[in-house]
Amino acid sequence: MTVIVAVDKNWAIGYKGELLVRIKEDMKNFKELTTGHTVILGRKTLSTFPGGLPLKNRTNIIMSRDPAFSVEGAMVAHSASEVLEMVKDTDDEVFVIGGGTVYDQLLPYCDKAIVTRIDRAYDADTYFHDLDSDEEWEITDTSDDMYFSDLKYNFVTYSRKKIS
């Protein structure tokens, strides 16, 4: 599985249930990478999408602890183990797209992370795991610096190190 996330200088990802910033090129990159594939997200993240609806042209798996939760056009899982069971036989690329709780539960099962690194610190209440300080992860690709107005960012790919 691949995690895809946008983080600020402090690995923050959100504040009061919203993204820290919306960067047009980041959204375009996200759409290009995930379209036609499986995405895993939490119920709260789903509620931030237009109309609270699953993403089009993707297989959506929504994680919710609520046993009664259902949403048209998506599958629902109630635990990380249930998600893993749902995707175990797929040849499709599977993306974990948030939010914080879903990232925390599924990062141990991911072998790649596509991270939009934003060169600014924001007020935040939700954070992603700091891959730079984790010996299990290494940077395998970095884009050139890009700018959204005066905001500098780049795309960084991390891979889980192979243990030999």
mmCIF file with all atom_site columns, N, CA, C and O in Angstrom, residues 79-100:
data_model
loop_
_atom_site.group_PDB
_atom_site.id
_atom_site.type_symbol
_atom_site.label_atom_id
_atom_site.label_alt_id
_atom_site.label_comp_id
_atom_site.label_asym_id
_atom_site.label_entity_id
_atom_site.label_seq_id
_atom_site.pdbx_PDB_ins_code
_atom_site.Cartn_x
_atom_site.Cartn_y
_atom_site.Cartn_z
_atom_site.occupancy
_atom_site.B_iso_or_equiv
_atom_site.pdbx_formal_charge
_atom_site.auth_seq_id
_atom_site.auth_comp_id
_atom_site.auth_asym_id
_atom_site.auth_atom_id
_atom_site.pdbx_PDB_model_num
ATOM 1  N N  . SER A 1 79  ? -12.158 -1.845  10.801 1.00 0.00 ? 79  SER A N  1
ATOM 2  C CA . SER A 1 79  ? -10.857 -2.010  11.461 1.00 0.00 ? 79  SER A CA 1
ATOM 3  C C  . SER A 1 79  ? -9.771  -2.124  10.395 1.00 0.00 ? 79  SER A C  1
ATOM 4  O O  . SER A 1 79  ? -10.054 -2.384  9.221  1.00 0.00 ? 79  SER A O  1
ATOM 5  N N  . ALA A 1 80  ? -8.540  -1.956  10.837 1.00 0.00 ? 80  ALA A N  1
ATOM 6  C CA . ALA A 1 80  ? -7.400  -2.120  9.921  1.00 0.00 ? 80  ALA A CA 1
ATOM 7  C C  . ALA A 1 80  ? -7.361  -3.549  9.389  1.00 0.00 ? 80  ALA A C  1
ATOM 8  O O  . ALA A 1 80  ? -7.109  -3.764  8.200  1.00 0.00 ? 80  ALA A O  1
ATOM 9  N N  . SER A 1 81  ? -7.633  -4.530  10.237 1.00 0.00 ? 81  SER A N  1
ATOM 10 C CA . SER A 1 81  ? -7.594  -5.918  9.775  1.00 0.00 ? 81  SER A CA 1
ATOM 11 C C  . SER A 1 81  ? -8.660  -6.177  8.717  1.00 0.00 ? 81  SER A C  1
ATOM 12 O O  . SER A 1 81  ? -8.423  -6.924  7.765  1.00 0.00 ? 81  SER A O  1
ATOM 13 N N  . GLU A 1 82  ? -9.811  -5.553  8.854  1.00 0.00 ? 82  GLU A N  1
ATOM 14 C CA . GLU A 1 82  ? -10.862 -5.702  7.849  1.00 0.00 ? 82  GLU A CA 1
ATOM 15 C C  . GLU A 1 82  ? -10.427 -5.074  6.518  1.00 0.00 ? 82  GLU A C  1
ATOM 16 O O  . GLU A 1 82  ? -10.656 -5.638  5.450  1.00 0.00 ? 82  GLU A O  1
ATOM 17 N N  . VAL A 1 83  ? -9.777  -3.919  6.577  1.00 0.00 ? 83  VAL A N  1
ATOM 18 C CA . VAL A 1 83  ? -9.261  -3.279  5.361  1.00 0.00 ? 83  VAL A CA 1
ATOM 19 C C  . VAL A 1 83  ? -8.250  -4.195  4.688  1.00 0.00 ? 83  VAL A C  1
ATOM 20 O O  . VAL A 1 83  ? -8.304  -4.424  3.476  1.00 0.00 ? 83  VAL A O  1
ATOM 21 N N  . LEU A 1 84  ? -7.320  -4.718  5.464  1.00 0.00 ? 84  LEU A N  1
ATOM 22 C CA . LEU A 1 84  ? -6.281  -5.587  4.910  1.00 0.00 ? 84  LEU A CA 1
ATOM 23 C C  . LEU A 1 84  ? -6.889  -6.815  4.245  1.00 0.00 ? 84  LEU A C  1
ATOM 24 O O  . LEU A 1 84  ? -6.420  -7.244  3.188  1.00 0.00 ? 84  LEU A O  1
ATOM 25 N N  . GLU A 1 85  ? -7.925  -7.348  4.831  1.00 0.00 ? 85  GLU A N  1
ATOM 26 C CA . GLU A 1 85  ? -8.617  -8.500  4.243  1.00 0.00 ? 85  GLU A CA 1
ATOM 27 C C  . GLU A 1 85  ? -9.263  -8.107  2.907  1.00 0.00 ? 85  GLU A C  1
ATOM 28 O O  . GLU A 1 85  ? -9.230  -8.863  1.939  1.00 0.00 ? 85  GLU A O  1
ATOM 29 N N  . MET A 1 86  ? -9.823  -6.891  2.842  1.00 0.00 ? 86  MET A N  1
ATOM 30 C CA . MET A 1 86  ? -10.500 -6.421  1.621  1.00 0.00 ? 86  MET A CA 1
ATOM 31 C C  . MET A 1 86  ? -9.530  -6.231  0.456  1.00 0.00 ? 86  MET A C  1
ATOM 32 O O  . MET A 1 86  ? -9.908  -6.399  -0.697 1.00 0.00 ? 86  MET A O  1
ATOM 33 N N  . VAL A 1 87  ? -8.291  -5.858  0.742  1.00 0.00 ? 87  VAL A N  1
ATOM 34 C CA . VAL A 1 87  ? -7.343  -5.528  -0.338 1.00 0.00 ? 87  VAL A CA 1
ATOM 35 C C  . VAL A 1 87  ? -6.275  -6.600  -0.565 1.00 0.00 ? 87  VAL A C  1
ATOM 36 O O  . VAL A 1 87  ? -5.458  -6.451  -1.470 1.00 0.00 ? 87  VAL A O  1
ATOM 37 N N  . LYS A 1 88  ? -6.293  -7.665  0.216  1.00 0.00 ? 88  LYS A N  1
ATOM 38 C CA . LYS A 1 88  ? -5.187  -8.630  0.174  1.00 0.00 ? 88  LYS A CA 1
ATOM 39 C C  . LYS A 1 88  ? -4.995  -9.292  -1.188 1.00 0.00 ? 88  LYS A C  1
ATOM 40 O O  . LYS A 1 88  ? -3.882  -9.621  -1.557 1.00 0.00 ? 88  LYS A O  1
ATOM 41 N N  . ASP A 1 89  ? -6.050  -9.496  -1.944 1.00 0.00 ? 89  ASP A N  1
ATOM 42 C CA . ASP A 1 89  ? -5.930  -10.198 -3.223 1.00 0.00 ? 89  ASP A CA 1
ATOM 43 C C  . ASP A 1 89  ? -5.964  -9.267  -4.438 1.00 0.00 ? 89  ASP A C  1
ATOM 44 O O  . ASP A 1 89  ? -6.011  -9.734  -5.569 1.00 0.00 ? 89  ASP A O  1
ATOM 45 N N  . THR A 1 90  ? -5.944  -7.974  -4.208 1.00 0.00 ? 90  THR A N  1
ATOM 46 C CA . THR A 1 90  ? -6.035  -7.037  -5.329 1.00 0.00 ? 90  THR A CA 1
ATOM 47 C C  . THR A 1 90  ? -4.669  -6.809  -5.974 1.00 0.00 ? 90  THR A C  1
ATOM 48 O O  . THR A 1 90  ? -3.647  -6.773  -5.284 1.00 0.00 ? 90  THR A O  1
ATOM 49 N N  . ASP A 1 91  ? -4.681  -6.680  -7.283 1.00 0.00 ? 91  ASP A N  1
ATOM 50 C CA . ASP A 1 91  ? -3.474  -6.290  -8.006 1.00 0.00 ? 91  ASP A CA 1
ATOM 51 C C  . ASP A 1 91  ? -3.427  -4.777  -8.171 1.00 0.00 ? 91  ASP A C  1
ATOM 52 O O  . ASP A 1 91  ? -2.457  -4.226  -8.676 1.00 0.00 ? 91  ASP A O  1
ATOM 53 N N  . ASP A 1 92  ? -4.511  -4.131  -7.774 1.00 0.00 ? 92  ASP A N  1
ATOM 54 C CA . ASP A 1 92  ? -4.649  -2.685  -7.905 1.00 0.00 ? 92  ASP A CA 1
ATOM 55 C C  . ASP A 1 92  ? -3.728  -1.972  -6.907 1.00 0.00 ? 92  ASP A C  1
ATOM 56 O O  . ASP A 1 92  ? -3.460  -2.494  -5.822 1.00 0.00 ? 92  ASP A O  1
ATOM 57 N N  . GLU A 1 93  ? -3.264  -0.788  -7.294 1.00 0.00 ? 93  GLU A N  1
ATOM 58 C CA . GLU A 1 93  ? -2.512  0.020   -6.336 1.00 0.00 ? 93  GLU A CA 1
ATOM 59 C C  . GLU A 1 93  ? -3.498  0.580   -5.321 1.00 0.00 ? 93  GLU A C  1
ATOM 60 O O  . GLU A 1 93  ? -4.570  1.064   -5.675 1.00 0.00 ? 93  GLU A O  1
ATOM 61 N N  . VAL A 1 94  ? -3.149  0.492   -4.059 1.00 0.00 ? 94  VAL A N  1
ATOM 62 C CA . VAL A 1 94  ? -4.017  0.917   -2.968 1.00 0.00 ? 94  VAL A CA 1
ATOM 63 C C  . VAL A 1 94  ? -3.368  2.111   -2.276 1.00 0.00 ? 94  VAL A C  1
ATOM 64 O O  . VAL A 1 94  ? -2.212  2.048   -1.853 1.00 0.00 ? 94  VAL A O  1
ATOM 65 N N  . PHE A 1 95  ? -4.138  3.206   -2.166 1.00 0.00 ? 95  PHE A N  1
ATOM 66 C CA . PHE A 1 95  ? -3.649  4.433   -1.539 1.00 0.00 ? 95  PHE A CA 1
ATOM 67 C C  . PHE A 1 95  ? -4.383  4.696   -0.231 1.00 0.00 ? 95  PHE A C  1
ATOM 68 O O  . PHE A 1 95  ? -5.614  4.696   -0.196 1.00 0.00 ? 95  PHE A O  1
ATOM 69 N N  . VAL A 1 96  ? -3.633  4.958   0.827  1.00 0.00 ? 96  VAL A N  1
ATOM 70 C CA . VAL A 1 96  ? -4.197  5.390   2.099  1.00 0.00 ? 96  VAL A CA 1
ATOM 71 C C  . VAL A 1 96  ? -4.171  6.915   2.066  1.00 0.00 ? 96  VAL A C  1
ATOM 72 O O  . VAL A 1 96  ? -3.101  7.520   1.918  1.00 0.00 ? 96  VAL A O  1
ATOM 73 N N  . ILE A 1 97  ? -5.362  7.554   2.175  1.00 0.00 ? 97  ILE A N  1
ATOM 74 C CA . ILE A 1 97  ? -5.436  9.000   1.936  1.00 0.00 ? 97  ILE A CA 1
ATOM 75 C C  . ILE A 1 97  ? -5.887  9.811   3.152  1.00 0.00 ? 97  ILE A C  1
ATOM 76 O O  . ILE A 1 97  ? -6.132  11.004  3.033  1.00 0.00 ? 97  ILE A O  1
ATOM 77 N N  . GLY A 1 98  ? -5.999  9.193   4.319  1.00 0.00 ? 98  GLY A N  1
ATOM 78 C CA . GLY A 1 98  ? -6.292  9.968   5.525  1.00 0.00 ? 98  GLY A CA 1
ATOM 79 C C  . GLY A 1 98  ? -7.647  9.663   6.118  1.00 0.00 ? 98  GLY A C  1
ATOM 80 O O  . GLY A 1 98  ? -8.382  8.861   5.592  1.00 0.00 ? 98  GLY A O  1
ATOM 81 N N  . GLY A 1 99  ? -7.895  10.312  7.188  1.00 0.00 ? 99  GLY A N  1
ATOM 82 C CA . GLY A 1 99  ? -7.148  11.261  7.969  1.00 0.00 ? 99  GLY A CA 1
ATOM 83 C C  . GLY A 1 99  ? -6.183  10.632  8.966  1.00 0.00 ? 99  GLY A C  1
ATOM 84 O O  . GLY A 1 99  ? -5.731  9.496   8.803  1.00 0.00 ? 99  GLY A O  1
ATOM 85 N N  . GLY A 1 100 ? -5.910  11.405  9.997  1.00 0.00 ? 100 GLY A N  1
ATOM 86 C CA . GLY A 1 100 ? -4.871  11.065  10.939 1.00 0.00 ? 100 GLY A CA 1
ATOM 87 C C  . GLY A 1 100 ? -4.979  9.678   11.546 1.00 0.00 ? 100 GLY A C  1
ATOM 88 O O  . GLY A 1 100 ? -3.995  8.941   11.615 1.00 0.00 ? 100 GLY A O  1
#
